[in-house]
Coordinates of N, CA and C in Angstrom, one line a residue:
X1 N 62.0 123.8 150.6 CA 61.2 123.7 149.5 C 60.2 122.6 149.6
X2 N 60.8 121.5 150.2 CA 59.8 120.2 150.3 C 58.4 120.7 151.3
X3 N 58.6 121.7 152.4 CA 57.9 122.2 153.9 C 56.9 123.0 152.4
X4 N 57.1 124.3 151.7 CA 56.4 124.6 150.6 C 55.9 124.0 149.5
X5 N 56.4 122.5 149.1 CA 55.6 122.1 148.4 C 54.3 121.3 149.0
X6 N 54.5 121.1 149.9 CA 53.2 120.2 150.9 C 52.5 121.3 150.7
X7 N 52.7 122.2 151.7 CA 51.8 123.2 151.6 C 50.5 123.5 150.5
X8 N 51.4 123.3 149.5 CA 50.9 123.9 148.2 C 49.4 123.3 147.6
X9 N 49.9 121.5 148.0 CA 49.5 120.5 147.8 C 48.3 120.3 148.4
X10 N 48.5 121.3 150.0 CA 47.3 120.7 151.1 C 46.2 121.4 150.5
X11 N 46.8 122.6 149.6 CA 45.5 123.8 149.7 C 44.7 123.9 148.9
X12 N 43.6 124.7 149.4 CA 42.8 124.4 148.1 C 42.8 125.8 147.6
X13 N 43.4 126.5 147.8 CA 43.6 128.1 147.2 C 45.0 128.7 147.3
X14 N 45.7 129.5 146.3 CA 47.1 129.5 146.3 C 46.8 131.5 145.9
X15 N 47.7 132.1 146.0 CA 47.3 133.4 145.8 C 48.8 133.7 146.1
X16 N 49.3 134.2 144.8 CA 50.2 134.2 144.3 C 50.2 135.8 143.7
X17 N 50.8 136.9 144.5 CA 51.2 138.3 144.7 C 52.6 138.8 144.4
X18 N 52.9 139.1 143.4 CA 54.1 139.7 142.8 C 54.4 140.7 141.8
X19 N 55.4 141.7 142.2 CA 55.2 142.7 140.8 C 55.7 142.3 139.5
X20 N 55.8 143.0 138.3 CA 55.9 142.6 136.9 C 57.1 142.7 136.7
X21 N 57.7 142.2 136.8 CA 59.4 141.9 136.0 C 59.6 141.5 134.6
X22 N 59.7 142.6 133.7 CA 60.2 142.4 132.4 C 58.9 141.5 131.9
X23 N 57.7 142.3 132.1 CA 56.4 141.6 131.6 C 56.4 140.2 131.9
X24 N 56.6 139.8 132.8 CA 56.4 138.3 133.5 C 56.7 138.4 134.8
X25 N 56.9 137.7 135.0 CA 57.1 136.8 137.0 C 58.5 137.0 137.3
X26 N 59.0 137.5 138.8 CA 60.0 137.7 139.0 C 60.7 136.7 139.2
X27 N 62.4 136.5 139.0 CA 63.0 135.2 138.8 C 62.6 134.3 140.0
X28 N 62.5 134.9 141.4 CA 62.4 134.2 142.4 C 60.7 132.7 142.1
X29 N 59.9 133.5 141.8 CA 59.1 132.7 141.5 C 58.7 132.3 140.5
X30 N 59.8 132.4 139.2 CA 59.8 131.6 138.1 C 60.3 130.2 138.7
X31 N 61.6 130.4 139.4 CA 62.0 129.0 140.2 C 61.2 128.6 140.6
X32 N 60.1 129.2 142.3 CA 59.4 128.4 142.4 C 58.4 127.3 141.2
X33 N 57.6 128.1 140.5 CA 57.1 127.4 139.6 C 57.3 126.2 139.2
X34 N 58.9 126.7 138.7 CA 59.6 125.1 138.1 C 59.9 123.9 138.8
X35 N 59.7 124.5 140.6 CA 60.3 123.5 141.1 C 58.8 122.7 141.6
X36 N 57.5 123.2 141.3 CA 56.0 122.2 140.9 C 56.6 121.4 140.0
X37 N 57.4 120.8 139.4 CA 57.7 119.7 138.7 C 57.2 118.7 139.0
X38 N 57.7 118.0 140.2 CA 57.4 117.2 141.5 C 55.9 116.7 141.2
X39 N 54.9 117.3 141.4 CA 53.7 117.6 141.0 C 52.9 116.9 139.6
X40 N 53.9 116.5 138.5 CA 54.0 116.3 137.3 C 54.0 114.8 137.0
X41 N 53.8 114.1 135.8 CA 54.0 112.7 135.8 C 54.3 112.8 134.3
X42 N 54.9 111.9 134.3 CA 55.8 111.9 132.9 C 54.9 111.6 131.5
X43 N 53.7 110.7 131.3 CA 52.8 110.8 131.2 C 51.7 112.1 130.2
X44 N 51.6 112.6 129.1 CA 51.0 113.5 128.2 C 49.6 112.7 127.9
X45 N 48.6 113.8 127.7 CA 47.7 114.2 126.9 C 47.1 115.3 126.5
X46 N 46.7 115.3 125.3 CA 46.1 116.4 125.2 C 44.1 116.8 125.0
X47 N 43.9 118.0 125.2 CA 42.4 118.3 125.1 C 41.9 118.8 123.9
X48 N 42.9 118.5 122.8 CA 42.3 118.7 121.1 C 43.1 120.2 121.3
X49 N 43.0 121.3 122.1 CA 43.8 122.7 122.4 C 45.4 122.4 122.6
X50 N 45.8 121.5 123.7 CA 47.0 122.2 124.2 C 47.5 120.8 124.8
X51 N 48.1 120.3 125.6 CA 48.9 119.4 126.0 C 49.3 119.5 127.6
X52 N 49.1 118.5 128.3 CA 49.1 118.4 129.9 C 50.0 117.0 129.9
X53 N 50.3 117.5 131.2 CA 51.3 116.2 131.8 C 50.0 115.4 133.0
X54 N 49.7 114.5 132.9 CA 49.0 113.6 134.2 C 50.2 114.6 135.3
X55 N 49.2 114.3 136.9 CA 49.1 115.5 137.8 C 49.7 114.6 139.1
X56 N 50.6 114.7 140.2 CA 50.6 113.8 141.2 C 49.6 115.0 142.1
X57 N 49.6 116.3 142.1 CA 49.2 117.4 142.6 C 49.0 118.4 141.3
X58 N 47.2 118.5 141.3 CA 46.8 119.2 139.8 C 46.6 120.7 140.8
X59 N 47.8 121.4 140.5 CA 47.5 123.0 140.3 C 46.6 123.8 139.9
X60 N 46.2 123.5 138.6 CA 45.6 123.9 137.6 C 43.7 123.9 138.3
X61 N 43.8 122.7 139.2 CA 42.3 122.8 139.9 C 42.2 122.7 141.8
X62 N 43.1 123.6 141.5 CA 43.2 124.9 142.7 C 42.3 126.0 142.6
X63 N 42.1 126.5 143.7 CA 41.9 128.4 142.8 C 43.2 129.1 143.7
X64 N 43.6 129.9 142.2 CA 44.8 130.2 141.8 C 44.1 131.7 141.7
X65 N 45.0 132.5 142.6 CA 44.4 134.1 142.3 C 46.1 134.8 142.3
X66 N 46.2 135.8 140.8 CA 46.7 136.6 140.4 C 47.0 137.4 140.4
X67 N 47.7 138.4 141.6 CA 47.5 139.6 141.8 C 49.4 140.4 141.6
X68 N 49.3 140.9 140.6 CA 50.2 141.6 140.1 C 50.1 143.3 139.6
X69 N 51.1 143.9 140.4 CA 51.1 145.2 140.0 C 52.2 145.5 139.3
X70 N 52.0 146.8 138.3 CA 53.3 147.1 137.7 C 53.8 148.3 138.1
X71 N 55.2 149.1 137.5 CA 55.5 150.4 137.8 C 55.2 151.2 136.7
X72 N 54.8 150.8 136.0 CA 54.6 151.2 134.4 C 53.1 152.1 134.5
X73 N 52.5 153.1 133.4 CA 51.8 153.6 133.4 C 51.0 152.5 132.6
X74 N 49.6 152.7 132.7 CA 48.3 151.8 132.0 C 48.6 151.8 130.2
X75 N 49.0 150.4 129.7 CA 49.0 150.4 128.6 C 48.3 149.5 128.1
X76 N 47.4 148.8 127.1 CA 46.8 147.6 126.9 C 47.7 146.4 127.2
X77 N 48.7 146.1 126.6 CA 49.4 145.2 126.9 C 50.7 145.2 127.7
X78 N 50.8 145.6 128.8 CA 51.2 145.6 130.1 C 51.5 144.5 131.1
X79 N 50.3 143.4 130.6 CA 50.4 142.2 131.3 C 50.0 140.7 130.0
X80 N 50.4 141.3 128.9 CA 49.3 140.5 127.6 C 50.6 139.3 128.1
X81 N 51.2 139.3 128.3 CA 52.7 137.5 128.1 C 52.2 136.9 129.4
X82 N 52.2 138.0 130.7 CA 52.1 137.1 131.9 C 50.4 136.5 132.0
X83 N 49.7 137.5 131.2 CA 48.0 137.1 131.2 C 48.4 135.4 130.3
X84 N 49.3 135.3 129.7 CA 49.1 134.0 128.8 C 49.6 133.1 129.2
X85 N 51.0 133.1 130.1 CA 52.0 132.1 130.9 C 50.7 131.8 132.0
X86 N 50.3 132.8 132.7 CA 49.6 132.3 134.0 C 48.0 131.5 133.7
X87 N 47.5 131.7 132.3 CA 46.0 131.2 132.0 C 46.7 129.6 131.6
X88 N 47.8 129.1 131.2 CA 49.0 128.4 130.3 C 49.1 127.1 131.1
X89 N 49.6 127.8 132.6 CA 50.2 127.2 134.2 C 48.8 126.5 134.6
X90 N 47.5 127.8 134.6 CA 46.3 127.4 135.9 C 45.4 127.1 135.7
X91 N 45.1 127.2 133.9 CA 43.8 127.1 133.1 C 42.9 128.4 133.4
X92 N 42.2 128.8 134.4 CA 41.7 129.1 134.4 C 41.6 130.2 135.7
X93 N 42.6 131.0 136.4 CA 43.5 131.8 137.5 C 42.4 132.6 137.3
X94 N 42.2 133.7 138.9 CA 41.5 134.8 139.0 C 42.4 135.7 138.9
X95 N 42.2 136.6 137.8 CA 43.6 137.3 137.7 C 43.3 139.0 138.0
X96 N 44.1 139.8 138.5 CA 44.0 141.2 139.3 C 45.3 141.7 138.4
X97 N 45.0 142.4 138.0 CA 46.9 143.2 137.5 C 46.2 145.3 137.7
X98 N 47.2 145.6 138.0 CA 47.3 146.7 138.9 C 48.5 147.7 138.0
X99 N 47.9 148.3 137.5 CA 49.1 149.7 136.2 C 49.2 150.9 137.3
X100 N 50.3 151.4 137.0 CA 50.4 152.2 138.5 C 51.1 152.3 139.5
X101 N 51.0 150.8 140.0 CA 51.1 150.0 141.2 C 52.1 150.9 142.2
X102 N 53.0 151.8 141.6 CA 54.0 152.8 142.2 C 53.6 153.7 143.4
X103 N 51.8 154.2 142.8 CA 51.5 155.3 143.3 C 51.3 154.9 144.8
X104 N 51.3 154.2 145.1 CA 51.1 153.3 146.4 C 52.5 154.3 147.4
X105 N 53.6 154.2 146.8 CA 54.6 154.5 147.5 C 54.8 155.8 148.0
X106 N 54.0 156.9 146.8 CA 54.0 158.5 146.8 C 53.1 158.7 148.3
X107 N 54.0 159.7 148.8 CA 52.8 160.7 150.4 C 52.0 161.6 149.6
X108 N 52.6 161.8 148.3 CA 51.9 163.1 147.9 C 50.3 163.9 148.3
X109 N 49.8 164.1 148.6 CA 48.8 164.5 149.0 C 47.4 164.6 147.8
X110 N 48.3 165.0 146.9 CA 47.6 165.2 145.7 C 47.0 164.1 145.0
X111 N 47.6 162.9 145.5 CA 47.5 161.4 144.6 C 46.7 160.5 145.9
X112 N 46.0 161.7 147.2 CA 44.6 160.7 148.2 C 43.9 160.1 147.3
X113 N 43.3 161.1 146.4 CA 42.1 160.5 145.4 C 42.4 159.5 144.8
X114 N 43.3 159.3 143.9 CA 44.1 158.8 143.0 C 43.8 157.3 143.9
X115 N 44.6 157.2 144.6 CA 45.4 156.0 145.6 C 43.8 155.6 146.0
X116 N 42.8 156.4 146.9 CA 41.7 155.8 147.3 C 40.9 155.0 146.2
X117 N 41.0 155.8 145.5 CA 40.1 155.1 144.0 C 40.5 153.5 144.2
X118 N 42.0 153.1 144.0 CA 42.5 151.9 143.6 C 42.0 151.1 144.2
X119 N 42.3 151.3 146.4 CA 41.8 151.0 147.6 C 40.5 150.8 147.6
X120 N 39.9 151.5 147.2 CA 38.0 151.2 147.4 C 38.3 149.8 145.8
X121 N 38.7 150.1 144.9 CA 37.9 149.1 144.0 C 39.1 148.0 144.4
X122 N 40.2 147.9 144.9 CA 40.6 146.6 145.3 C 39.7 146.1 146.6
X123 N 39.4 146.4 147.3 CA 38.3 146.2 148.2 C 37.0 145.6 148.0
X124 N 36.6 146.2 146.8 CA 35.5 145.8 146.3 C 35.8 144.3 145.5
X125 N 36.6 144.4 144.7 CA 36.9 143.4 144.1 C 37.6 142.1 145.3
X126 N 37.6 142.4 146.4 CA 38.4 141.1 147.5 C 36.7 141.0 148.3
X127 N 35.7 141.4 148.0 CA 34.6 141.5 148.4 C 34.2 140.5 147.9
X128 N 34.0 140.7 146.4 CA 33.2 139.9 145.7 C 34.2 138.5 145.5
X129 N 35.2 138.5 145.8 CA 35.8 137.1 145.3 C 35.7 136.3 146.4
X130 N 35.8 137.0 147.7 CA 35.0 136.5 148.6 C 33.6 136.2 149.2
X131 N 32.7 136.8 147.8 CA 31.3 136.4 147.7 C 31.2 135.5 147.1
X132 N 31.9 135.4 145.5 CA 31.7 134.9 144.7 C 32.8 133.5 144.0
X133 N 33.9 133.9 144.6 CA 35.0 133.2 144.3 C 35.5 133.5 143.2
X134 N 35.4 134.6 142.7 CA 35.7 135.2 141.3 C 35.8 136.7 141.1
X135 N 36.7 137.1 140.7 CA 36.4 139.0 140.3 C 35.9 139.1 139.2
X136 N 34.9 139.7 138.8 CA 34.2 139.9 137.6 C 34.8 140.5 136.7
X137 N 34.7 140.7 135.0 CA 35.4 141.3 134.2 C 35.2 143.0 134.6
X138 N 34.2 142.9 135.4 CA 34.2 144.7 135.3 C 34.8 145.3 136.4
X139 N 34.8 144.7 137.5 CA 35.9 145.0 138.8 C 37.3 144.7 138.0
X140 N 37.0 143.9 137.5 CA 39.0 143.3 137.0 C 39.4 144.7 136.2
X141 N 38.6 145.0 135.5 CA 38.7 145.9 134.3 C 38.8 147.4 135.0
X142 N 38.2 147.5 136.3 CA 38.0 148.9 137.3 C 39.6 148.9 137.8
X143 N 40.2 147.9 138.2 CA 41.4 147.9 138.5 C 42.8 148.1 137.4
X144 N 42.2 147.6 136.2 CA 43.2 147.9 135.2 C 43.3 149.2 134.8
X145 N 42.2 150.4 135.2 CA 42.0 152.2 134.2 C 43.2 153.2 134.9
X146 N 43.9 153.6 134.0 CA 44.7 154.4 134.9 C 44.4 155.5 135.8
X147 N 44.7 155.4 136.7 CA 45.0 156.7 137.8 C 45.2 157.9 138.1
X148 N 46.4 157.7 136.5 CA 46.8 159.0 136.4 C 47.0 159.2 134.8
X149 N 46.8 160.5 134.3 CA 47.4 160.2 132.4 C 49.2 159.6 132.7
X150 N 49.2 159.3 131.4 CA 50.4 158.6 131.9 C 51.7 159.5 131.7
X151 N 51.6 161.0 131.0 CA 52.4 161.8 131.2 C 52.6 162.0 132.3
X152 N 52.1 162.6 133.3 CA 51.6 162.3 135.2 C 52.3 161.4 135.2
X153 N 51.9 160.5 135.4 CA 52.5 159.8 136.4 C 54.4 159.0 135.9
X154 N 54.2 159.2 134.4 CA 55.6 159.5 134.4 C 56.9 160.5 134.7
X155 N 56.2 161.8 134.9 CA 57.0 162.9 135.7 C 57.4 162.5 137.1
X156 N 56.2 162.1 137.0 CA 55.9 161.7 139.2 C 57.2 160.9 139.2
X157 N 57.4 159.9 138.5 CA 58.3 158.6 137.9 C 59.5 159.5 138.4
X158 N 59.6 160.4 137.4 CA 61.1 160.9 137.0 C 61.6 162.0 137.6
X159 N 60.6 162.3 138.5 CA 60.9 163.2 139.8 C 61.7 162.6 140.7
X160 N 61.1 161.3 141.1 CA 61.9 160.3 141.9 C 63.7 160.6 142.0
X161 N 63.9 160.3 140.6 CA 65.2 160.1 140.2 C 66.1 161.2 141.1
X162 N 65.2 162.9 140.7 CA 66.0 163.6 141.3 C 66.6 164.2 142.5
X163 N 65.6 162.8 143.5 CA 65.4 163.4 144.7 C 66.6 162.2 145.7
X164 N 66.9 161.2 145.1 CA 67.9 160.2 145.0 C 69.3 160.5 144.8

């Protein structure tokens, strides 16, 4: 943990990739998180909004990129708790979330289009953040539109089951 927290410390960009567990962060890296404690100084103030600890290592002015997929079909709030824990953590995170994120696993044939779609606009969107240092609301937003209606891709879902 100590070898990963230097790390963390040295960098100046952290890019933090995980799927959606019960609309948040999977346990493994809820621990990590906690164990940025270290990082912390006992020490409060606040910005008239919200409340901060003084920083031995300020995370928060990193760039911090968010890239989370789910297994769930595209619903508005799909990512609305972890959109608010991770803005909470980084202030201000480039954030990617990905509805769907399943279809990745199907050979189907039928789901090339489908799957390329995602592929070209995550591409595009690691383009621009590599141009820009940021994904724009309308790449971010290109990645959030479902793939599939979500009846689709629920069957697709519960097809699985039977082949298990």
């Amino acid at each position: 943990m100590n070898g990963l927290l230097d790390r963390m410390a040295e960098s100046d960009m952290i890019v933090w990739s995980f799927p959606l567990y019960e609309y948040g962060v999977p346990g493994p890296l809820k621990t990590l998180l906690d164990r940025t404690n270290p990082f912390l100084k006992m020490r409060m103030y606040s910005d008239g909004k919200r409340f901060f600890h003084d920083t031995v290592v300020d995370l928060p002015k990193k760039k911090n990129v968010i890239i989370c997929g789910c297994g769930f079909p595209y619903f508005e709030d799909n990512f609305a708790s972890l959109k608010l824990q991770m803005q909470n953590i980084f202030l201000n995170p480039c954030l990617i979330f990905i509805s769907e994120a399943g279809l990745a696993a199907f050979p189907n044939p039928e789901l090339q289009e489908a799957k390329g779609r995602l592929f070209t606009a995550l591409n595009r969107a690691g383009a621009e953040f590599n141009q820009t240092g940021a994904v724009s609301h309308a790449a971010s937003a290109k990645l959030r539109q479902p793939m599939l209606p979500a009846d689709m891709y629920v069957d697709m879902i519960n097809s699985m089951e039977k082949t298990q």
